[in-house]
Coordinates of N, CA and C and ligand atoms in Angstrom, one line a residue:
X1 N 53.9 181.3 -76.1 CA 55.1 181.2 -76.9 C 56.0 182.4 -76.7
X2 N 57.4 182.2 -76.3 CA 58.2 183.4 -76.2 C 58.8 184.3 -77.4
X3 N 58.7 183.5 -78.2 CA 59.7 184.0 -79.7 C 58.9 185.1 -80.1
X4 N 59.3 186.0 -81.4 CA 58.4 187.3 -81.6 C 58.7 186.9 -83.3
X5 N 57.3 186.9 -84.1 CA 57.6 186.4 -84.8 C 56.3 187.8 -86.1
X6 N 58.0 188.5 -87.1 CA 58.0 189.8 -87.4 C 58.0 189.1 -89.4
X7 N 56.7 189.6 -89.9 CA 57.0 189.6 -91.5 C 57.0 190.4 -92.0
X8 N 57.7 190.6 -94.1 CA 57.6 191.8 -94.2 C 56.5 191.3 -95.3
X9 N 55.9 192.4 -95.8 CA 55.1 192.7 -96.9 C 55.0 193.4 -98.1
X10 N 54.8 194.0 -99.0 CA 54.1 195.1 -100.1 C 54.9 194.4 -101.4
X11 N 54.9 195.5 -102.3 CA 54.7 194.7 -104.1 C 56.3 194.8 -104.1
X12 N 56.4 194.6 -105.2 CA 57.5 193.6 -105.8 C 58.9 195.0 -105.7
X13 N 60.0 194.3 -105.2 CA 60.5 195.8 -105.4 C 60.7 196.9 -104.1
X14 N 59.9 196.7 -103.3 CA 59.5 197.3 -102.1 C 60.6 198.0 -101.2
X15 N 61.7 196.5 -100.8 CA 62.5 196.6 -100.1 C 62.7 195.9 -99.3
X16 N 61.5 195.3 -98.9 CA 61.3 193.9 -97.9 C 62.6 193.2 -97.7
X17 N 63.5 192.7 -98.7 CA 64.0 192.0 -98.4 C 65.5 192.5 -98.1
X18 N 65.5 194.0 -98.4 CA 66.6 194.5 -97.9 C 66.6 194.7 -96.6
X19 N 65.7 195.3 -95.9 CA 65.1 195.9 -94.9 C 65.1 194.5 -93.9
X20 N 64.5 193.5 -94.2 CA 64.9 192.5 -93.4 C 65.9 192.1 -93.4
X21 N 66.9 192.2 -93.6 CA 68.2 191.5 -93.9 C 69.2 192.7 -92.9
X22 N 68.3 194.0 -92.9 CA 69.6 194.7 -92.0 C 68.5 194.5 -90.8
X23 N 67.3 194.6 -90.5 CA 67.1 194.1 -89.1 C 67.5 193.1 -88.8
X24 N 67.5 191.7 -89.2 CA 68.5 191.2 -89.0 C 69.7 190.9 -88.3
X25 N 70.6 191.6 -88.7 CA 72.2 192.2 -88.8 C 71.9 193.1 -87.4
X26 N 71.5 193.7 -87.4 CA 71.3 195.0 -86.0 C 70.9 194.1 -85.3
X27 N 69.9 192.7 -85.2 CA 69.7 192.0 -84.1 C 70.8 191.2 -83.8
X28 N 71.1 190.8 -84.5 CA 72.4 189.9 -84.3 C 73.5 190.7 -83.3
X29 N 73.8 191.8 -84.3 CA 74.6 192.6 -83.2 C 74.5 192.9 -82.1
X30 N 73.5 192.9 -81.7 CA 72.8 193.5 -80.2 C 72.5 191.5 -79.5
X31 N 72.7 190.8 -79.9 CA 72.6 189.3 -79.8 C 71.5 188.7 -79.5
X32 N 70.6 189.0 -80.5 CA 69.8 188.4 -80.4 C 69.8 186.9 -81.4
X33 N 68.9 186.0 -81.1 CA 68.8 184.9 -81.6 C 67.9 184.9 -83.4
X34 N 68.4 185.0 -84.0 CA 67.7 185.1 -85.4 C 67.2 184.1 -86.6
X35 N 66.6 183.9 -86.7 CA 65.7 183.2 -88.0 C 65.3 183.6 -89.3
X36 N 65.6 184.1 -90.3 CA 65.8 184.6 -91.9 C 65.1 183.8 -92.1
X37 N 63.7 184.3 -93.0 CA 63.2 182.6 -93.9 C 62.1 183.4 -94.9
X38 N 61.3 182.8 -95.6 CA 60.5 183.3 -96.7 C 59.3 182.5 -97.2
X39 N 58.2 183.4 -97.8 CA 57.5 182.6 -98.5 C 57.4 183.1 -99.9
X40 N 56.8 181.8 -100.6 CA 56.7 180.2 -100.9 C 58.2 180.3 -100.4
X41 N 58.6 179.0 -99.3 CA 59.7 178.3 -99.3 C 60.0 178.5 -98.2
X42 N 61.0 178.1 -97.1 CA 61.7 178.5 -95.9 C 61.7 176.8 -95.6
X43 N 61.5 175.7 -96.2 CA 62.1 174.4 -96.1 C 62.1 174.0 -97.2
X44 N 62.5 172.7 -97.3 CA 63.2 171.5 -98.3 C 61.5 171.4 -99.2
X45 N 60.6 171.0 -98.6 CA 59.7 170.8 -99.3 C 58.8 172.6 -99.8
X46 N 58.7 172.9 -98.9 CA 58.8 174.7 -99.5 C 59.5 175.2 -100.8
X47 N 60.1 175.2 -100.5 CA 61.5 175.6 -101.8 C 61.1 174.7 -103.1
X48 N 60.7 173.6 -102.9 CA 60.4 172.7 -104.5 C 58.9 173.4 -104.2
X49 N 58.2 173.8 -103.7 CA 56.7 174.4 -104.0 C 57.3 176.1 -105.1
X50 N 58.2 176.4 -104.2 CA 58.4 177.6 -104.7 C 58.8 177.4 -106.4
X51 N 59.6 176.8 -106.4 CA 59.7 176.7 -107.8 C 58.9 176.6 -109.1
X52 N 57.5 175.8 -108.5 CA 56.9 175.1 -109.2 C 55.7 176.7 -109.5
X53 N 55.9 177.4 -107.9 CA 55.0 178.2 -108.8 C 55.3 179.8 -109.3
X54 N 56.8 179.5 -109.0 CA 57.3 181.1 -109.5 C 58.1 180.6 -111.2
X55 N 58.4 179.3 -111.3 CA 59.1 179.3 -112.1 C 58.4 179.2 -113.7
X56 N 58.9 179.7 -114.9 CA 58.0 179.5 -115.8 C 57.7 181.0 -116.4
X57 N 56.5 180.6 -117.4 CA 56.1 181.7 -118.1 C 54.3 182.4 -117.7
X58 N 53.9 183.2 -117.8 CA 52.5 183.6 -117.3 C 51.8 183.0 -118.2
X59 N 52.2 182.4 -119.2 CA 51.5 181.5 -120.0 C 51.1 180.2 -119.3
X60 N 52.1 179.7 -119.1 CA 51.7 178.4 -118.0 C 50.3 178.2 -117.6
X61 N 49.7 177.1 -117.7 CA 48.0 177.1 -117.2 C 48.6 176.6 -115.8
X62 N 48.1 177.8 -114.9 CA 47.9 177.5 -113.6 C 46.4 177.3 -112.9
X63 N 45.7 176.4 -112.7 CA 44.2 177.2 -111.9 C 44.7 177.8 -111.0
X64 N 43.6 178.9 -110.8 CA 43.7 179.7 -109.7 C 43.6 179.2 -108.2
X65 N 42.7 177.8 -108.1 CA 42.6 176.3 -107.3 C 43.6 176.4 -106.9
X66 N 44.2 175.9 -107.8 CA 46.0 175.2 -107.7 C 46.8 175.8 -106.8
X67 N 46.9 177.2 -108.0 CA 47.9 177.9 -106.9 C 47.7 178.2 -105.5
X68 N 46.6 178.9 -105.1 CA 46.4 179.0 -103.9 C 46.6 177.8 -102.7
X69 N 46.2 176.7 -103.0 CA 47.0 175.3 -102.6 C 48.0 175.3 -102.4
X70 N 49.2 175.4 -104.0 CA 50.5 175.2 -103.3 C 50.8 176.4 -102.3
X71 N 50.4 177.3 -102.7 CA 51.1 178.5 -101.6 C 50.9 178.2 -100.0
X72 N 49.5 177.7 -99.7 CA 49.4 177.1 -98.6 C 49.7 175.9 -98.1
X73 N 50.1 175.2 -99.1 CA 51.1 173.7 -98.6 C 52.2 173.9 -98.3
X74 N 53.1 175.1 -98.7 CA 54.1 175.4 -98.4 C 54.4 176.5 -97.2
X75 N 52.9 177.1 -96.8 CA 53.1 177.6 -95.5 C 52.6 176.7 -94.4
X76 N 51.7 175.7 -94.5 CA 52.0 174.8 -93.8 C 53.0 173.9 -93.4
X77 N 53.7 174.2 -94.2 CA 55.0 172.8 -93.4 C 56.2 174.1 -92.9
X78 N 55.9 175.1 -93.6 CA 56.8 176.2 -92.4 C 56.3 176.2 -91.8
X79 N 55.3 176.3 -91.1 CA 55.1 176.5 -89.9 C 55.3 175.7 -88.8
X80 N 54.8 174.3 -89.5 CA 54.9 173.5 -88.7 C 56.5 172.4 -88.3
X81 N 57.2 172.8 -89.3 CA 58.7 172.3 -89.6 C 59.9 173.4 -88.5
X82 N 59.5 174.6 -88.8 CA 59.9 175.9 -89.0 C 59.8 176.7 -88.1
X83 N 58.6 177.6 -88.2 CA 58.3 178.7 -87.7 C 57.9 178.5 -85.9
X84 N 57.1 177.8 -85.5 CA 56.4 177.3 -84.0 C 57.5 176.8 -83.4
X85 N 58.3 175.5 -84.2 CA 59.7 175.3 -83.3 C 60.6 176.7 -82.7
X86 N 61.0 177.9 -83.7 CA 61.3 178.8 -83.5 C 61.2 179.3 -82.0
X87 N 59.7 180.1 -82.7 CA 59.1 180.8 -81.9 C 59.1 179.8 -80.4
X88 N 58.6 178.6 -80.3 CA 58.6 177.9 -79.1 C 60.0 178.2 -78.2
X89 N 61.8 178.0 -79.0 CA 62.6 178.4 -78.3 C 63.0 179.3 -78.0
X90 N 61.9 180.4 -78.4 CA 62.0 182.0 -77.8 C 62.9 183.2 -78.8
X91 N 63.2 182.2 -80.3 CA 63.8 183.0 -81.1 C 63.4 184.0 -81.5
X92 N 63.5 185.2 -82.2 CA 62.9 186.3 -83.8 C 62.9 185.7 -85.0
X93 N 61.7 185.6 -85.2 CA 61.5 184.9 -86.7 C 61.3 186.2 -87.7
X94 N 62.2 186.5 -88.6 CA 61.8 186.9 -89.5 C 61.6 186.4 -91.1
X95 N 60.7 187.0 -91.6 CA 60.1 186.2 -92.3 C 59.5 187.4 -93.7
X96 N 60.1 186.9 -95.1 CA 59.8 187.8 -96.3 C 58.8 187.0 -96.9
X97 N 57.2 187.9 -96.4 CA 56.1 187.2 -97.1 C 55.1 186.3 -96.4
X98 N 54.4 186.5 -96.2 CA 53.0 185.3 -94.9 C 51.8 185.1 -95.5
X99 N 51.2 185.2 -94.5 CA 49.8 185.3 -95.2 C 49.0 186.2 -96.0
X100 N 49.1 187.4 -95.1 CA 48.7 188.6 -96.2 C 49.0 188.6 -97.4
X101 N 50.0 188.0 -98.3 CA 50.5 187.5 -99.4 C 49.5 187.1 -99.7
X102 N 48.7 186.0 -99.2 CA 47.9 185.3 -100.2 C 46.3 186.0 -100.1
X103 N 46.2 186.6 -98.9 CA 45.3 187.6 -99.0 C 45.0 188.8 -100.0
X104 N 46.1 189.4 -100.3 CA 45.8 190.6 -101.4 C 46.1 189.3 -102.6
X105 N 47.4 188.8 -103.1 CA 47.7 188.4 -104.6 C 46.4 187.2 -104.5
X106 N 46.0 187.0 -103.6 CA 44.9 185.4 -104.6 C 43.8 185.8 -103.9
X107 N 43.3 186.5 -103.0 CA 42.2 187.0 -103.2 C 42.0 188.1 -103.6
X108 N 42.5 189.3 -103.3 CA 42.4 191.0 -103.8 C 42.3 190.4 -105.6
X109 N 43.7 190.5 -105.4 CA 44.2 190.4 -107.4 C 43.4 188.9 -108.4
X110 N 43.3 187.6 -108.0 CA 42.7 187.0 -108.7 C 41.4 186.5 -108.1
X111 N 41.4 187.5 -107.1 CA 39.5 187.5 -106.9 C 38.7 186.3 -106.2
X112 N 39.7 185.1 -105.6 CA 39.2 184.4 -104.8 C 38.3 184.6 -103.4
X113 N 37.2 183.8 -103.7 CA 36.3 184.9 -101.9 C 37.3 184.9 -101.1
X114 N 37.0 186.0 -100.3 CA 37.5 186.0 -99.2 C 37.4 185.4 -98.0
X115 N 36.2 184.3 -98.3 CA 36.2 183.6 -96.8 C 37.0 182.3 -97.3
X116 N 36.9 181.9 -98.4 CA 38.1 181.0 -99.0 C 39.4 181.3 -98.1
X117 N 39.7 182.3 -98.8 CA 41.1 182.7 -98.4 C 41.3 182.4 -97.1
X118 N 40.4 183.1 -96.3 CA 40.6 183.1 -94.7 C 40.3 181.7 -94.4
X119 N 39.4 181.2 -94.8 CA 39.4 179.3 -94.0 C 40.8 179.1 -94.7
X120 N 41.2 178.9 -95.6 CA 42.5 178.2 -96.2 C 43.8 179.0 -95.6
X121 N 43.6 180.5 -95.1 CA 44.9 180.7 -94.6 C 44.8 180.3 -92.7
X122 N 43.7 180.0 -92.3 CA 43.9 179.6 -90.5 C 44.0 178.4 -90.4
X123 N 43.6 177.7 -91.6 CA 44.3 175.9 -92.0 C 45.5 175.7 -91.9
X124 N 46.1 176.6 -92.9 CA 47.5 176.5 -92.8 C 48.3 177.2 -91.8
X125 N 48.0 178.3 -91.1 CA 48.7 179.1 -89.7 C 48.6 178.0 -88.8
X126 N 47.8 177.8 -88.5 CA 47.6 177.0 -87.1 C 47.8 177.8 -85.9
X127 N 47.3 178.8 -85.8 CA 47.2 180.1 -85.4 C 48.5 180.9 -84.8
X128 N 49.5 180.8 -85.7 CA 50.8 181.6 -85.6 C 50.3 182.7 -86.7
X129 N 50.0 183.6 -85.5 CA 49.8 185.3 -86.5 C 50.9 185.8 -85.9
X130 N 51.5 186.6 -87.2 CA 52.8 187.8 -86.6 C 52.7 188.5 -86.1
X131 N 53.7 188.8 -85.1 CA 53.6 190.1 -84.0 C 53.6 191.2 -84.8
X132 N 53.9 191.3 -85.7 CA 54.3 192.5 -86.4 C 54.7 192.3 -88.0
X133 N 54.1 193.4 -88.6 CA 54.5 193.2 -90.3 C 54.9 194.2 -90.9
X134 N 55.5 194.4 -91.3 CA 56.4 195.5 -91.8 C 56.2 195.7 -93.2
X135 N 55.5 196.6 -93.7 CA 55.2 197.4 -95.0 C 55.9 198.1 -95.7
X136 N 56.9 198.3 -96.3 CA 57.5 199.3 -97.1 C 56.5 199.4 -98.5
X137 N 55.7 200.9 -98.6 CA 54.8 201.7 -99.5 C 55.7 202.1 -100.2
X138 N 55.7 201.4 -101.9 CA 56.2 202.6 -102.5 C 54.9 202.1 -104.0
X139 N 54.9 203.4 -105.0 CA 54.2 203.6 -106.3 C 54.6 202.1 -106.6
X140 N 53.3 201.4 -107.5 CA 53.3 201.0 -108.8 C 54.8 201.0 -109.8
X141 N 54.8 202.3 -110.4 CA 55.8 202.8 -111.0 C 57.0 203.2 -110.3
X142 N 57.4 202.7 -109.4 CA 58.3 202.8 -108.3 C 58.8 201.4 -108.5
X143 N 58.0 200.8 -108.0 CA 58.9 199.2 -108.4 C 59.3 198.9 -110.0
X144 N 58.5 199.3 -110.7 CA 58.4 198.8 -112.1 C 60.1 199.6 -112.3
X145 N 60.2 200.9 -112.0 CA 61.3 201.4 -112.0 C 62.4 200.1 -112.0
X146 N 62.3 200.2 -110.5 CA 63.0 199.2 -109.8 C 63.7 197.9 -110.3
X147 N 62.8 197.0 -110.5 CA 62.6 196.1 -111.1 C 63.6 196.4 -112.6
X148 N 63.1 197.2 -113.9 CA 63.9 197.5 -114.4 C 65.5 197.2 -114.4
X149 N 65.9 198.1 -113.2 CA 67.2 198.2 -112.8 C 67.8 197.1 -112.7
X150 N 67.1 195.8 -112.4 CA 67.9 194.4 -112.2 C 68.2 193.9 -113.5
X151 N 68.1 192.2 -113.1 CA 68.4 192.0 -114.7 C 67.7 191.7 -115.4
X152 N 66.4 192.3 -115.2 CA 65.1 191.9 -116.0 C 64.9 190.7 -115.8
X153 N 65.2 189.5 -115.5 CA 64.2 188.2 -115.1 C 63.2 188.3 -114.5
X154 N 62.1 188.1 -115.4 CA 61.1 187.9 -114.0 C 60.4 186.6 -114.1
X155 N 59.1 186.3 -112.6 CA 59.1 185.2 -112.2 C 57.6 185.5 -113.1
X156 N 57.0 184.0 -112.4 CA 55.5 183.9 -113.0 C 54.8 184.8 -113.0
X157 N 54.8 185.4 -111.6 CA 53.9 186.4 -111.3 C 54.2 187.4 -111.3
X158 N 55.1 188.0 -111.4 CA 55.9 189.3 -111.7 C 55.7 189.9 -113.5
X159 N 55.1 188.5 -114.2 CA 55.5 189.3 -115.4 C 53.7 189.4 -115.8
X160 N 53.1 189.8 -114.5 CA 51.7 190.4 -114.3 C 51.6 191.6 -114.9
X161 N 50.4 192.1 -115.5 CA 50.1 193.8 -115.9 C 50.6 194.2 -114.9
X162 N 50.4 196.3 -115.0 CA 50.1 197.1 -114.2 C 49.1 196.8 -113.4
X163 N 47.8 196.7 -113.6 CA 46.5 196.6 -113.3 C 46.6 195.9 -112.2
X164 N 47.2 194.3 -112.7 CA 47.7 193.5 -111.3 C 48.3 194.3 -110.1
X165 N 49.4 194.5 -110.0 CA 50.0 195.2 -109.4 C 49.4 196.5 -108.6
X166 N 48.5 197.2 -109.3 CA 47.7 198.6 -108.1 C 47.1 197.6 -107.3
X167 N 46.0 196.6 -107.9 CA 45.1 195.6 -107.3 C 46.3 195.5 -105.9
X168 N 47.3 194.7 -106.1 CA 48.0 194.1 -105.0 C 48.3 195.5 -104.0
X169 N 48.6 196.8 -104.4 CA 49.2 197.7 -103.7 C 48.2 198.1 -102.8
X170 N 46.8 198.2 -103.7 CA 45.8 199.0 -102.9 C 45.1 197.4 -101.8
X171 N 45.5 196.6 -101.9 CA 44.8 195.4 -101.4 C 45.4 195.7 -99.9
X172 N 46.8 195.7 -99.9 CA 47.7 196.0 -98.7 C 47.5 197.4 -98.1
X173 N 47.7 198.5 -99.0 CA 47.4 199.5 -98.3 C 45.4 199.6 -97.1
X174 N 44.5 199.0 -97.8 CA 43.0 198.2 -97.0 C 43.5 197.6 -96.0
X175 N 44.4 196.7 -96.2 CA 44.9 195.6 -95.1 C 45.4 196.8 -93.9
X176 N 46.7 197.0 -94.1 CA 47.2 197.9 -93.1 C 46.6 198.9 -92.2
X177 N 45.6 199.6 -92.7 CA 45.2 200.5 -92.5 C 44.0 200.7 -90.9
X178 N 44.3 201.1 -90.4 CA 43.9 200.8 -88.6 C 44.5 199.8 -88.0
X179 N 45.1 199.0 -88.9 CA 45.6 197.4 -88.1 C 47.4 198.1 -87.5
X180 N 46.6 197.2 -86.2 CA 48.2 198.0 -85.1 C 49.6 196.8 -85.5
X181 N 49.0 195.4 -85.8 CA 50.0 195.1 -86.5 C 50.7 195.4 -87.1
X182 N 50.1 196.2 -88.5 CA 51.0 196.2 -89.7 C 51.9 197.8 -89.3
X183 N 53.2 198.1 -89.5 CA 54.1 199.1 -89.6 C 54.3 199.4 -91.0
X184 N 53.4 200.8 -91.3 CA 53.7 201.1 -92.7 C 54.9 202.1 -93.0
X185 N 55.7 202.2 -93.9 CA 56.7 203.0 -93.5 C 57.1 203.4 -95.6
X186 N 57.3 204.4 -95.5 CA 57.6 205.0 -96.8 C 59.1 204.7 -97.6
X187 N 58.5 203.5 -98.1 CA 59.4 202.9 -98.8 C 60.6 203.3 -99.8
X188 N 60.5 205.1 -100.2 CA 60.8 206.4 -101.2 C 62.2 207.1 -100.1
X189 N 61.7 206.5 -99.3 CA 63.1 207.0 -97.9 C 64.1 206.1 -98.5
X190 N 65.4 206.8 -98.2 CA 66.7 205.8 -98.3 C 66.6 204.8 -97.6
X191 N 67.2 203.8 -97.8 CA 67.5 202.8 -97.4 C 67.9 202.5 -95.9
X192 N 68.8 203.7 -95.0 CA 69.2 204.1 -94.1 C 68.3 204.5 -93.5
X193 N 67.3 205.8 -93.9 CA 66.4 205.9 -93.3 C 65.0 204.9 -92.6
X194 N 65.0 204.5 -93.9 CA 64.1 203.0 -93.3 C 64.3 202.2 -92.1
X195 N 65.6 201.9 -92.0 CA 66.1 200.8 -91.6 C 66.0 201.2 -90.3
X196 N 66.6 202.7 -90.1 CA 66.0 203.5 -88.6 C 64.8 203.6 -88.2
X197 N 64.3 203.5 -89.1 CA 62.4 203.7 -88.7 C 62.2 202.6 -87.8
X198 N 62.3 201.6 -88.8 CA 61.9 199.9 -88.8 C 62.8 199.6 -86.9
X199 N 64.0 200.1 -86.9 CA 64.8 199.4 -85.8 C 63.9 199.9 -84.8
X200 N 63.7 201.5 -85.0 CA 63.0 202.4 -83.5 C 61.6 201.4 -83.1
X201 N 61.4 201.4 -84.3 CA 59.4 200.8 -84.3 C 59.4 199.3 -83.4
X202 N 60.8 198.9 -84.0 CA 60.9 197.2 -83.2 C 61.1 197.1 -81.8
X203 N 62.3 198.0 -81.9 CA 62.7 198.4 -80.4 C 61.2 199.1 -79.4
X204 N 60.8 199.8 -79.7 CA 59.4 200.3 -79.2 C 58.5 199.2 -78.2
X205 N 58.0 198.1 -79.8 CA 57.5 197.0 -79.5 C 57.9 196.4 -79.0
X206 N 59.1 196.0 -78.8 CA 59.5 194.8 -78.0 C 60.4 194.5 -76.8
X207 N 61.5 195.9 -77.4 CA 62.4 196.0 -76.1 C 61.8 196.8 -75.1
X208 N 61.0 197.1 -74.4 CA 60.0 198.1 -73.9 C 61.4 198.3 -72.3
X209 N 62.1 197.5 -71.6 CA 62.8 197.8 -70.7 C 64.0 198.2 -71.1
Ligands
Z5A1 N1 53.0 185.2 -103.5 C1 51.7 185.0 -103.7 O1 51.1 185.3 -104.7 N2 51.0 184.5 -102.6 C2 51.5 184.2 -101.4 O2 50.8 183.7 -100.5 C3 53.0 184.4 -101.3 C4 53.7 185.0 -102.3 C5 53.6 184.1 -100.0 C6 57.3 185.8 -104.3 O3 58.2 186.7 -104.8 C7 56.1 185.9 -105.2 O4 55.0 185.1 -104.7 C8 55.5 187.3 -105.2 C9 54.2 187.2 -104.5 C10 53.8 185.8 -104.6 N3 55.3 187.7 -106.6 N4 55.4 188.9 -106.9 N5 55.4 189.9 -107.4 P1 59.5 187.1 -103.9 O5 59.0 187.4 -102.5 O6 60.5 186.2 -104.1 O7 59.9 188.4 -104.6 P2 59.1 189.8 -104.6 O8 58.1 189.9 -103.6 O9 58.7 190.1 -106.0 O10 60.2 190.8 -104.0 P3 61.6 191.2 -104.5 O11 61.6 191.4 -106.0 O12 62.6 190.2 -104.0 O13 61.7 192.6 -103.9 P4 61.8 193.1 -102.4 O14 62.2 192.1 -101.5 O15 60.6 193.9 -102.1 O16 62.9 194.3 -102.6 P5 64.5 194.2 -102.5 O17 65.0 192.9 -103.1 O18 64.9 194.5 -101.1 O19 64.8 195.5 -103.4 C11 64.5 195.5 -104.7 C12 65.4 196.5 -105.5 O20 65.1 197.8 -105.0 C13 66.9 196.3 -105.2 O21 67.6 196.6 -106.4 C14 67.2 197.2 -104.1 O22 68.6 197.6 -104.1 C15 66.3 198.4 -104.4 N6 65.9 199.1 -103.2 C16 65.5 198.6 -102.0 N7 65.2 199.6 -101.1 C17 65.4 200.7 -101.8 C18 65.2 202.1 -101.5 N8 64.7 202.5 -100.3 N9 65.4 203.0 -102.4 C19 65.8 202.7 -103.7 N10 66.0 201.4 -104.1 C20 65.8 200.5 -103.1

């Protein structure tokens, strides 16, 4: 497969989705072929999963069954709709959110085995792992800040304890940690600075001539 296919990761707030949006932009400008997309969602049937499981109150009886399901019904048909077509015509996929998602929030945080998780996340990959994942680390009380700042809506799972939330931070920070995949990068840096990080780190990896 020629495409290079880059996610981002960490807790709510992070930056992920700013940070992908100016790699992005710098790829574009340099003209490269680009793909923006997300999980839950990045198609027609994705996006109605997304809703069903961000939307609502933490009240809602979800099983923990359930969810993990739709999350992976919805990354199965990106992938297979989506992401491999992509990658097949040698595009950059980037992408806010993959599997490690369902690795820390539904197994770290609501405690599903972990060999669950992993048979149910290579089900749904079909063995499209990302070249690269992009972590922006910042505190617990860093996003909560954050988050603050907007307009206070939050989704299902956002209107989680603290407790939730370290669970997911420290789930990722395990994840990352020796893995040459993941690019962790200090999410407490401006915005600018990041963005430099993230471009050098890409460029590194990929543009090597
Ligand atoms: N989920 C799951 O449970 N299992 C799965 O398998 C998958 C997902 C795939 C999807 O939410 C939810 O689904 C998520 C996990 C779960 N639930 N939670 N929590 P989402 O992806 O739509 O939203 P999010 O993950 O919560 O991210 P977000 O709120 O969109 O935040 P972000 O993308 O990380 O950050 P941002 O939008 O770029 O920035 C947030 C704010 O911080 C904004 O005001 C920025 O201007 C500001 N910001 C950004 N960078 C900086 C820096 N460097 N300094 C200061 N301020 C900054």
């Amino acid at each position: 497969m020629s495409g290079i296919f880059v996610t981002f990761e960490g807790i709510e707030g992070c930056g992920k989705s700013t940070q992908l949006n100016m790699l992005a932009n710098w790829l574009r400008v340099n003209g490269k072929d680009v793909i923006v997309t997300r999980e839950p969602g990045g198609t027609d049937l994705g996006e109605k999963i997304r809703n069903l499981l961000l939307d609502g109150s933490k009240s809602d009886v979800f099983s923990v069954r359930a969810e993990i399901l739709l999350f992976e019904a919805s990354r199965a048909q990106h992938v297979d709709e989506k992401i491999l077509p992509a990658m097949k015509s040698g595009k950059i996929v980037l992408c806010d959110r993959f599997f490690d998602s369902t690795i820390v929030y539904q197994g770290v945080a609501r405690a599903i085995d972990p060999h669950t998780v992993q048979f149910l996340n290579e089900f749904a990959l079909s063995e499209c792992i990302p070249n690269m994942t992009i972590f922006p680390n910042i505190s617990v009380s860093e996003s909560f800040r954050r988050i603050a700042l907007e307009d206070g809506s939050r989704d299902r799972i956002e209107q989680e304890d603290e407790s939730f939330f370290e669970k997911i931070r420290n789930g990722y920070l395990k994840l990352a940690k020796g893995n040459t995949r993941f690019f962790t990068v200090d999410g407490t840096d401006s915005v600018e600075i990041i963005h430099e990080k993230i471009r050098n780190e890409f460029a590194k990896r990929f543009f090597k001539n």
